[in-house]
Coordinates of N, CA and C in Angstrom, one line a residue:
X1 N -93.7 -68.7 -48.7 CA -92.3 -68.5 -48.9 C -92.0 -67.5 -50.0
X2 N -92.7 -67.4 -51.1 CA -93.0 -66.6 -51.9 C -92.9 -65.6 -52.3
X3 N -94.1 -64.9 -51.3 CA -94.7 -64.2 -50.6 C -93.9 -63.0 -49.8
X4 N -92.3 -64.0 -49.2 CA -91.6 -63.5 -48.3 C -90.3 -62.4 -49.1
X5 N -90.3 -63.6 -50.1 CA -88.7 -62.9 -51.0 C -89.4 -61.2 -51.4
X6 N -90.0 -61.2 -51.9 CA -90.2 -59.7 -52.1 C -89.9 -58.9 -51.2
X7 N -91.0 -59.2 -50.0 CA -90.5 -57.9 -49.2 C -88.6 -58.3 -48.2
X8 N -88.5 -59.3 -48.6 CA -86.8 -59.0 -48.2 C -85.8 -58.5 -49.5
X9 N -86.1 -58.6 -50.4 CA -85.3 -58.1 -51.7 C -85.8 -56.3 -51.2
X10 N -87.4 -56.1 -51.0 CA -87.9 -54.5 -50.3 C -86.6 -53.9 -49.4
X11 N -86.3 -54.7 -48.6 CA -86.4 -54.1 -46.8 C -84.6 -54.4 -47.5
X12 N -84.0 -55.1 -48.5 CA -82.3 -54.9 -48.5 C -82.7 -53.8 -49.4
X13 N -83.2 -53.5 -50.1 CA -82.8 -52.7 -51.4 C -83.1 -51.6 -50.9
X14 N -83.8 -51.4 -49.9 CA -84.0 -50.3 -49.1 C -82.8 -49.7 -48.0
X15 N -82.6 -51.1 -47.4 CA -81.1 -50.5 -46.8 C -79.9 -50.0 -47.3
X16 N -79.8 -50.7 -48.6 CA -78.9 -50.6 -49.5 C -79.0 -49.1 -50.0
X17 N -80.1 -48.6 -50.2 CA -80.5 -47.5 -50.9 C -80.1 -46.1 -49.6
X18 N -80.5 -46.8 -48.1 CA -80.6 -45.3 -47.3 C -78.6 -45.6 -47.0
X19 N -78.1 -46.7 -47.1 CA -76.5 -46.6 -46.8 C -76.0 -45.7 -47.8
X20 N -76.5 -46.0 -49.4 CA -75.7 -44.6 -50.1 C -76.0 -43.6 -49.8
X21 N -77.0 -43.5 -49.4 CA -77.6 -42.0 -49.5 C -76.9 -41.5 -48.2
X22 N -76.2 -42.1 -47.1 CA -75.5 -41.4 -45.8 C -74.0 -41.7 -45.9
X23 N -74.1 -42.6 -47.4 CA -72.3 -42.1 -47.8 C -72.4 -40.9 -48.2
X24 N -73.4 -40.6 -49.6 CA -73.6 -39.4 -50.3 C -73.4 -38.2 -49.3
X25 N -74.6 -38.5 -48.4 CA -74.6 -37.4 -47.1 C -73.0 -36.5 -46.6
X26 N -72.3 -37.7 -45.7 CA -71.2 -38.0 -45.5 C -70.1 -37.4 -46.3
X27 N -70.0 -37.7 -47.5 CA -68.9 -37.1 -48.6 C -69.1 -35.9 -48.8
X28 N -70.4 -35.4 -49.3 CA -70.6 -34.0 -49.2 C -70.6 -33.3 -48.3
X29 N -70.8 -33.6 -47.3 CA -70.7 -32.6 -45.6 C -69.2 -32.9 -45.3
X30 N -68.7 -34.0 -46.0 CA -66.8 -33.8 -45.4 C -66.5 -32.7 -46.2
X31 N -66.7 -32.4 -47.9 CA -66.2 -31.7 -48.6 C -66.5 -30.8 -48.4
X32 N -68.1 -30.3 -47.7 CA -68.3 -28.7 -47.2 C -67.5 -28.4 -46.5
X33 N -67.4 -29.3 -45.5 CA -66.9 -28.9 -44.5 C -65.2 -28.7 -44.7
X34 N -63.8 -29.0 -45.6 CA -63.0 -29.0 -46.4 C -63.0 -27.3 -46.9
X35 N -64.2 -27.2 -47.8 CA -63.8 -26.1 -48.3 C -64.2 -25.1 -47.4
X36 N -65.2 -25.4 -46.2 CA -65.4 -23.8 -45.4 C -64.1 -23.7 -45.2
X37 N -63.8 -24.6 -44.0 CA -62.5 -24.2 -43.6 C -61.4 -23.5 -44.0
X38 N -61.1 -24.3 -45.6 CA -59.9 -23.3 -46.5 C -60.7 -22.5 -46.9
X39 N -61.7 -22.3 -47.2 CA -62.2 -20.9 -47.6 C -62.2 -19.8 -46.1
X40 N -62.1 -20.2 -44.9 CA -62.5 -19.3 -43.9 C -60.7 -19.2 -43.6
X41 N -59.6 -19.9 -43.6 CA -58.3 -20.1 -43.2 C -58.0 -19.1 -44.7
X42 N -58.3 -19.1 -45.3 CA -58.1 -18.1 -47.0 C -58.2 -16.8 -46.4
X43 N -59.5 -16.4 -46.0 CA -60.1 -15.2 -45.7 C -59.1 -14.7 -44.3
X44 N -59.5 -15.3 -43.3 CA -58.5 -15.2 -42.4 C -56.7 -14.8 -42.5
X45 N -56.2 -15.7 -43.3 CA -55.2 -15.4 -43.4 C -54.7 -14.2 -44.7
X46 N -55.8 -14.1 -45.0 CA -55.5 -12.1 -46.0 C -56.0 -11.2 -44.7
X47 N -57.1 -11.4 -44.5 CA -57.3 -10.5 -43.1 C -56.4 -10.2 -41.9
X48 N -55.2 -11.2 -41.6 CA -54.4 -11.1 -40.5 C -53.3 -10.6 -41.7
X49 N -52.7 -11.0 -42.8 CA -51.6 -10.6 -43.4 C -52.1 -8.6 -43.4
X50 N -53.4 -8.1 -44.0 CA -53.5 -7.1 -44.2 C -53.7 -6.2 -42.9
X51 N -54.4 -6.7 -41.9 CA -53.9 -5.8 -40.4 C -52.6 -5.7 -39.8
X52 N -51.7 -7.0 -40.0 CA -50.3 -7.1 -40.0 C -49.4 -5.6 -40.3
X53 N -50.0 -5.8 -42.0 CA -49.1 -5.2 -43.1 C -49.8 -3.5 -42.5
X54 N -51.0 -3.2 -42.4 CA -51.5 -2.1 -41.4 C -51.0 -1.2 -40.5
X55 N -50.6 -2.4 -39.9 CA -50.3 -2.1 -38.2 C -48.3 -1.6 -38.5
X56 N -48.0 -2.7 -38.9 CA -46.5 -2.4 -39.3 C -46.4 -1.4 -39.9
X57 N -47.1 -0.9 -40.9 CA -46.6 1.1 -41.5 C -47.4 1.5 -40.3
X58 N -48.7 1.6 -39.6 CA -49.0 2.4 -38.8 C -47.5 2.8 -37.8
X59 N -47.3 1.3 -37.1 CA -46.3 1.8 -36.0 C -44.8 2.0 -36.4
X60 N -44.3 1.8 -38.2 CA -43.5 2.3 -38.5 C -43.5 4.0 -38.4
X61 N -44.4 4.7 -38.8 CA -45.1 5.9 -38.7 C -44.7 6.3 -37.5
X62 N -45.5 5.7 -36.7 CA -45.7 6.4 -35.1 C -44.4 6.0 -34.6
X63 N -43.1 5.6 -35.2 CA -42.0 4.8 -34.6 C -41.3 6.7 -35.2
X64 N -41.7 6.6 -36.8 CA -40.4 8.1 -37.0 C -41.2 9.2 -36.4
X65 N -42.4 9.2 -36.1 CA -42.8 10.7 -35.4 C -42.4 11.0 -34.0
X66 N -42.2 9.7 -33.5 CA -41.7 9.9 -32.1 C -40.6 10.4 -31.9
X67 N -39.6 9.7 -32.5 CA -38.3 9.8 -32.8 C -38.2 11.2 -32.9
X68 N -39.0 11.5 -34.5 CA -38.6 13.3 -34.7 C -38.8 13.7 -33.4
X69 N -40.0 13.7 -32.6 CA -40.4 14.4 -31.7 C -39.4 14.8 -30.9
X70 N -38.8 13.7 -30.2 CA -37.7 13.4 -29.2 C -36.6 14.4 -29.5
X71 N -36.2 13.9 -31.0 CA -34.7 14.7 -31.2 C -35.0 16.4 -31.4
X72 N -36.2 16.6 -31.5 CA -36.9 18.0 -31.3 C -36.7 18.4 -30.2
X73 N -37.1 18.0 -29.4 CA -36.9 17.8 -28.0 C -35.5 18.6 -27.1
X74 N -34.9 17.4 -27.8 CA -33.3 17.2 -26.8 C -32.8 18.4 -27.7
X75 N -33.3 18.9 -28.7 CA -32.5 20.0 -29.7 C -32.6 21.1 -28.6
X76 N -34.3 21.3 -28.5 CA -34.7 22.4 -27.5 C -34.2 22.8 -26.1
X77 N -33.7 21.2 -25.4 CA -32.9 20.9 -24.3 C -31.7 21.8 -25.0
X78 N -31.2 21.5 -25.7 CA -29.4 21.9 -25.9 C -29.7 23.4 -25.8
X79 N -30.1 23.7 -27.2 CA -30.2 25.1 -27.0 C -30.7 25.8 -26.0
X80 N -31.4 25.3 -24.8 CA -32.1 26.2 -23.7 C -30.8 26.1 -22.6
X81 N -30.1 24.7 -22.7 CA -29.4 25.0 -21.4 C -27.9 26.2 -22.4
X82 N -27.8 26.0 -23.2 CA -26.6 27.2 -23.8 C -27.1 28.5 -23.5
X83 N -28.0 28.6 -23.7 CA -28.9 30.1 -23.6 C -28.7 30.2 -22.0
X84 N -28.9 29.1 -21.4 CA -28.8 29.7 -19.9 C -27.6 29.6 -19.3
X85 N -26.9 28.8 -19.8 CA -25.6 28.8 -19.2 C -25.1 30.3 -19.6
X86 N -25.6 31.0 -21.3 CA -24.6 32.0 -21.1 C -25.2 33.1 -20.5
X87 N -26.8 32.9 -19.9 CA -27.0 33.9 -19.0 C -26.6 34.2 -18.1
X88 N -26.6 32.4 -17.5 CA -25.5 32.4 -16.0 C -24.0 33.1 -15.8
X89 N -23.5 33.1 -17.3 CA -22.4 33.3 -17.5 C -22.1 34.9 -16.9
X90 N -22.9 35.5 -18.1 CA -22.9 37.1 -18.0 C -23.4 37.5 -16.4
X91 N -24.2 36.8 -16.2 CA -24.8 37.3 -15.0 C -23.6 37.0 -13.6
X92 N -23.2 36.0 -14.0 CA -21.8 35.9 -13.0 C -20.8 37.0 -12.9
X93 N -20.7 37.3 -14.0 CA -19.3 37.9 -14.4 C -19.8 39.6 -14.0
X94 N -21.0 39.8 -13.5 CA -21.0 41.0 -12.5 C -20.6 41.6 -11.3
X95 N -20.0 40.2 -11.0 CA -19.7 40.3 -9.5 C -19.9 41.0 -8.5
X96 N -21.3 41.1 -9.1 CA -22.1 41.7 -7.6 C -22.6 40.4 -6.1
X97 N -21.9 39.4 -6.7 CA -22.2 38.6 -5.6 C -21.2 38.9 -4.5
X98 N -21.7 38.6 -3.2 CA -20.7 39.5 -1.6 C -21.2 39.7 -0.7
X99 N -20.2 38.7 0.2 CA -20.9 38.5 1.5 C -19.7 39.2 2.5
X100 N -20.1 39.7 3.5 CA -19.3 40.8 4.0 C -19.8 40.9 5.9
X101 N -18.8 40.4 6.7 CA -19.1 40.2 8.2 C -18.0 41.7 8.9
X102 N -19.1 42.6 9.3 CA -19.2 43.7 9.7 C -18.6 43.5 11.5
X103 N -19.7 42.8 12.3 CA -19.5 42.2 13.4 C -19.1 40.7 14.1
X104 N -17.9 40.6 14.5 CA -18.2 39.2 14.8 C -17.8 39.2 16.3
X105 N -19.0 38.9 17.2 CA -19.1 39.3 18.7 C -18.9 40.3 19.4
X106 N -18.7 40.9 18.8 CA -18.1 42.3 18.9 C -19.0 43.0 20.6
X107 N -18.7 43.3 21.3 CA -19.3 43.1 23.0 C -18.4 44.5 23.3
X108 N -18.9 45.7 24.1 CA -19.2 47.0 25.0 C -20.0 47.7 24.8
X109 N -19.4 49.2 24.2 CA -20.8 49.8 24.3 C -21.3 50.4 22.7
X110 N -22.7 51.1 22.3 CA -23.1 51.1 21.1 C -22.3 51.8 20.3
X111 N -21.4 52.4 20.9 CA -21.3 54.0 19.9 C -19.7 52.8 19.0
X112 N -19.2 51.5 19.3 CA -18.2 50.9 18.4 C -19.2 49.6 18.3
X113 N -20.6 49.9 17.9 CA -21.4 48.9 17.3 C -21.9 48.8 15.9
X114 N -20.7 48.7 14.7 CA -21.2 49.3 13.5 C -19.9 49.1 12.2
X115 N -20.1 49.5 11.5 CA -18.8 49.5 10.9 C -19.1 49.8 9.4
X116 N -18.0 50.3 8.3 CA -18.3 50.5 6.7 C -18.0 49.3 5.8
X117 N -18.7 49.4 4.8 CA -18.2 48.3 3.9 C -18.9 49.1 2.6
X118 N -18.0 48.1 1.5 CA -18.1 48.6 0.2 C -19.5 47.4 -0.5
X119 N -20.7 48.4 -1.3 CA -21.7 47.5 -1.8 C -21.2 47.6 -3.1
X120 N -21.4 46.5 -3.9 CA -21.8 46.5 -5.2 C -22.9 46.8 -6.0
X121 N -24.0 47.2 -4.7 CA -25.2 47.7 -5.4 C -25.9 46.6 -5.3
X122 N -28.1 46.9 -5.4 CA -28.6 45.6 -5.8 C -29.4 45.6 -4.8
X123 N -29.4 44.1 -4.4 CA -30.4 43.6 -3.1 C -29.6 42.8 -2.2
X124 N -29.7 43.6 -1.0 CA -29.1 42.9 0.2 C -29.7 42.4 1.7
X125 N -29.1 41.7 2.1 CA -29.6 41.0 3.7 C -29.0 41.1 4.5
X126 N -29.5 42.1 5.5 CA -28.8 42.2 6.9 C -29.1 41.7 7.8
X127 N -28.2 40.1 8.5 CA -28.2 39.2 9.7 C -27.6 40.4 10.9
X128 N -28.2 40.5 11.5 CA -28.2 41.5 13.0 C -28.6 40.6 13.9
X129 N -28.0 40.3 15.2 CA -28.2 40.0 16.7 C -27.2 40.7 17.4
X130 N -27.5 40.7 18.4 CA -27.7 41.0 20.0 C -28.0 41.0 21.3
X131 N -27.8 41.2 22.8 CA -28.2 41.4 23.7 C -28.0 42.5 24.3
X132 N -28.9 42.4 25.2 CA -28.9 43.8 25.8 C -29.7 43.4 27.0
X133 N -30.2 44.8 28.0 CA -30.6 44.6 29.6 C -31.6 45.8 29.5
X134 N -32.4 45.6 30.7 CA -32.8 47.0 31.2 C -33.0 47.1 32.4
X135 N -33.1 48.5 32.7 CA -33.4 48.5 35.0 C -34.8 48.2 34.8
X136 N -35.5 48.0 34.0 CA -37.0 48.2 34.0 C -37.5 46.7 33.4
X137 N -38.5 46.3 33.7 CA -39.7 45.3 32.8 C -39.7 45.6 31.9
X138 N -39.3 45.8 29.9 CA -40.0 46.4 29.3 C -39.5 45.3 28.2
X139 N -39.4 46.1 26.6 CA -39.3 45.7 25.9 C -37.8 46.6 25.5
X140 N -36.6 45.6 25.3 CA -35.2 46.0 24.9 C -34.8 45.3 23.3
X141 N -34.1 45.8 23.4 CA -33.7 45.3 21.5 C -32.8 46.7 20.7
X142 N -32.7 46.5 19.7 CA -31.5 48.1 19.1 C -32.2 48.2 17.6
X143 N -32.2 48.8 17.1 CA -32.4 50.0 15.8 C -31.2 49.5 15.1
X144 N -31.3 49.2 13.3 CA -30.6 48.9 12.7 C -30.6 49.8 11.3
X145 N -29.2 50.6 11.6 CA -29.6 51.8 11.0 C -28.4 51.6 9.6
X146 N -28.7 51.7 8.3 CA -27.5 52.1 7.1 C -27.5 53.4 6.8
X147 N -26.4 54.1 6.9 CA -26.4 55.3 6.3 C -26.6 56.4 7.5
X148 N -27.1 56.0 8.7 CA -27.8 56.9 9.5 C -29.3 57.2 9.2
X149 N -29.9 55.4 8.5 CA -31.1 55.2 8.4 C -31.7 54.2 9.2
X150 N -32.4 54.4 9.7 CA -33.0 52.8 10.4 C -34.1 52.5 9.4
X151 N -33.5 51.1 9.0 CA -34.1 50.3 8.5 C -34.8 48.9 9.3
X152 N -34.6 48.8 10.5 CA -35.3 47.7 10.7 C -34.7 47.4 12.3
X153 N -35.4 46.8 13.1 CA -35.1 46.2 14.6 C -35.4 45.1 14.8
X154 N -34.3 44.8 16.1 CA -34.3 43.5 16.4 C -34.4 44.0 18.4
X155 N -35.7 43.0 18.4 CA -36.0 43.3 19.9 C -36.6 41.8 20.4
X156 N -37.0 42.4 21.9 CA -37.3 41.1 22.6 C -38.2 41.6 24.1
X157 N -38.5 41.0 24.7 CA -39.0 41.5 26.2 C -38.4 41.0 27.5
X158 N -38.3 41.8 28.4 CA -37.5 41.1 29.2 C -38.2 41.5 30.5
X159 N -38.5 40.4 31.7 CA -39.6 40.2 32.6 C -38.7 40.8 33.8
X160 N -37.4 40.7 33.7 CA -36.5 40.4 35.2 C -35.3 42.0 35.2
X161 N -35.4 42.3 35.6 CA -34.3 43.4 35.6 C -33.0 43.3 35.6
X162 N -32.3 44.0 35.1 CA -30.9 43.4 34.7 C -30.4 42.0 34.4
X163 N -31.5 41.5 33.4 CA -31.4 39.9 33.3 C -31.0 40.8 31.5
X164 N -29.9 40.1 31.2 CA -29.3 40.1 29.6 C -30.1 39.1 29.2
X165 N -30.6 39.5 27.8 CA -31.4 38.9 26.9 C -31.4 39.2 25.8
X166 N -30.9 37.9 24.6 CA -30.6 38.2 23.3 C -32.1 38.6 22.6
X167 N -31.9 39.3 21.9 CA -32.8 40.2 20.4 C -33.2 39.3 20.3
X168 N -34.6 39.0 19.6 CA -34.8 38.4 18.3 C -34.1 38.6 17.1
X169 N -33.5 37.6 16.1 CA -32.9 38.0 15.2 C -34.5 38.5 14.2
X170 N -33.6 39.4 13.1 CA -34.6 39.9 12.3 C -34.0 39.8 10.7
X171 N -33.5 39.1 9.9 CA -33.1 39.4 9.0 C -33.7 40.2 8.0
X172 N -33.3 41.6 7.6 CA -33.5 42.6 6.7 C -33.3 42.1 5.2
X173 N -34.5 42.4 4.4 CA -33.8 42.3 2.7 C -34.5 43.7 2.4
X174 N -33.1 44.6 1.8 CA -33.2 45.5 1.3 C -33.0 45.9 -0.2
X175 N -33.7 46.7 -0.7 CA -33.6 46.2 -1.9 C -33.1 48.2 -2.6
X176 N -32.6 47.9 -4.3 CA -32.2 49.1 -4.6 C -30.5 49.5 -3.9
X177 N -30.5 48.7 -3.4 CA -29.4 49.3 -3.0 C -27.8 49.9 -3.7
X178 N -27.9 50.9 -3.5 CA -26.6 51.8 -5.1 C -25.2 51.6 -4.5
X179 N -24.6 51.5 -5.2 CA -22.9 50.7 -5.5 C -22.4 51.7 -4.7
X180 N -21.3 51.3 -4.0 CA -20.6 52.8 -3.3 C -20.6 52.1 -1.7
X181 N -19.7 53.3 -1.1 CA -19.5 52.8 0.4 C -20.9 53.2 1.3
X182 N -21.1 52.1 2.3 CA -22.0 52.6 3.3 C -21.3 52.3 4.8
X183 N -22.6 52.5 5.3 CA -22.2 52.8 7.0 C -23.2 51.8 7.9
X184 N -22.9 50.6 8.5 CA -23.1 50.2 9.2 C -23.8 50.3 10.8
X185 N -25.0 50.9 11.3 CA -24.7 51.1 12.8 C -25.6 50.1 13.5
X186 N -25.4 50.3 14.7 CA -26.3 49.3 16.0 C -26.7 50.8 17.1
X187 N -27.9 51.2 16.8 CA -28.3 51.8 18.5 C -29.3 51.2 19.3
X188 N -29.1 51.4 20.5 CA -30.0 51.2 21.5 C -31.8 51.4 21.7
X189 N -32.4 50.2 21.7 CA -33.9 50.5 21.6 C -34.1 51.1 22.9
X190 N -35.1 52.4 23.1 CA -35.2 53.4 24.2 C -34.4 53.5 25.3
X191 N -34.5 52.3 26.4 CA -33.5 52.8 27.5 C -32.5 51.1 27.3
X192 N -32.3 50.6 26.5 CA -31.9 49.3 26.2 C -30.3 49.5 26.7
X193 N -30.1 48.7 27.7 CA -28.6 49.2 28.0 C -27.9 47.7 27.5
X194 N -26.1 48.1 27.5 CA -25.2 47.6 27.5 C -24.2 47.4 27.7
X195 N -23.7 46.3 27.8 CA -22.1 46.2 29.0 C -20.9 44.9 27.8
X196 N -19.7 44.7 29.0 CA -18.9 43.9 27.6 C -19.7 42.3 27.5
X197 N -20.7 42.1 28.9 CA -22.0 40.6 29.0 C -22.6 40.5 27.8
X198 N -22.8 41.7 27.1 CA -23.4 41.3 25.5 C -22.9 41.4 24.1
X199 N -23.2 40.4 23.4 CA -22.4 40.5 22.3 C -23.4 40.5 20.7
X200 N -22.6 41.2 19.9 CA -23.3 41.4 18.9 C -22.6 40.7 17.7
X201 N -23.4 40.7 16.6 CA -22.8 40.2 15.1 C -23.7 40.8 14.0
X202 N -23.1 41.1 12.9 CA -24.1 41.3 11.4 C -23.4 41.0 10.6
X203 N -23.7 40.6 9.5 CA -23.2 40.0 8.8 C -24.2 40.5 7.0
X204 N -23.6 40.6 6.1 CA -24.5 41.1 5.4 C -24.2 40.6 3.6
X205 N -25.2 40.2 3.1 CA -25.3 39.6 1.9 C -25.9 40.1 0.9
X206 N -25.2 40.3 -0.3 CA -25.8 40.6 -1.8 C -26.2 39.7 -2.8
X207 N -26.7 40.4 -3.2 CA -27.3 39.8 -4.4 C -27.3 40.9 -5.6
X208 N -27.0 40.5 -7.0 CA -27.2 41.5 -8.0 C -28.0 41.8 -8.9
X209 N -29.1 42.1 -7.9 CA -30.8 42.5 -8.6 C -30.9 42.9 -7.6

């Protein structure tokens, strides 16, 4: 019995001894673990305050350069549409714009197919149609002449004899054209006949360039 008390005073003072030592354990690994934390929430929270504080003048920055940019911008807008409005302006106030109907169905024979009008010079478009016939198979159509120039034709083919058939239209852009009266005509492509069955029109447009 003896014998026994020692080794149980052993085997408590032993327990006794490994329980502090896994309080000890325990208290210190709470307290590390305490100060990682506030030490890592410390760190952390200067590291988010200073990219915060970063980021806020960066996109303060990028907030007024934009801005300048823009009102740069819309400045460039203003001044470009004034500049063109007063180009539009001047360039209006030429009044070389003018549209002018020479024929309107106008139907017998070539020699009252034609007429004068007053240009303002520049670049113009002459809308020309027509019909016409022939005794033959061939190709019919008329010469479109300013000035007692031919400038350009409007023709077509025709299979059937004395079958009336409109021109192709051809619209003309002629260009240079000097201020002053001109002359209008319509003649007949080679044996291209015509009667009051066909009708003509031109019609003609400027521009002041």
């Amino acid at each position: 019995m003896s014998e026994d008390i020692p080794a149980q005073i052993k085997l408590y003072v032993k327990e006794q001894a490994d329980k502090a030592r896994n309080q000890a354990i325990g208290i210190f690994g709470f307290i590390a673990v305490i100060i990682a934390i506030l030490s890592a929430f410390g760190v952390n929270k200067y590291v988010n305050d200073a990219i915060k504080m970063k980021l806020d003048e960066k996109g303060i920055t990028e907030l007024e350069n934009t801005t300048k940019q823009k009102m740069d911008e819309i400045r460039n807008l203003h001044d470009n549409a004034v500049s063109m409005i007063g180009e539009i302006d001047s360039f209006l106030d030429v009044g070389s714009w003018d549209v002018t109907q020479i024929l309107d169905l106008e139907n017998g024979s070539w020699d009252k197919l034609g007429g004068s009008f007053t240009s303002n010079g520049g670049t113009m478009i002459i809308f020309a149609s027509g019909s016409g016939y022939s005794h033959e198979s061939s190709i019919i159509g008329m010469y479109i002449e300013l000035d007692g120039k031919v400038v350009g034709t409007c023709k077509t083919y025709t299979n059937e004899r004395q079958s009336h058939k409109s021109f192709v239209m051809n619209p003309l852009v002629l260009n240079g054209i000097s201020a002053g009266e001109h002359v209008l005509g319509l003649k007949p492509w080679e044996d291209t006949q015509s009667d009051n069955n066909d009708f003509y029109c031109i019609t003609i447009l400027e521009f002041p360039f």
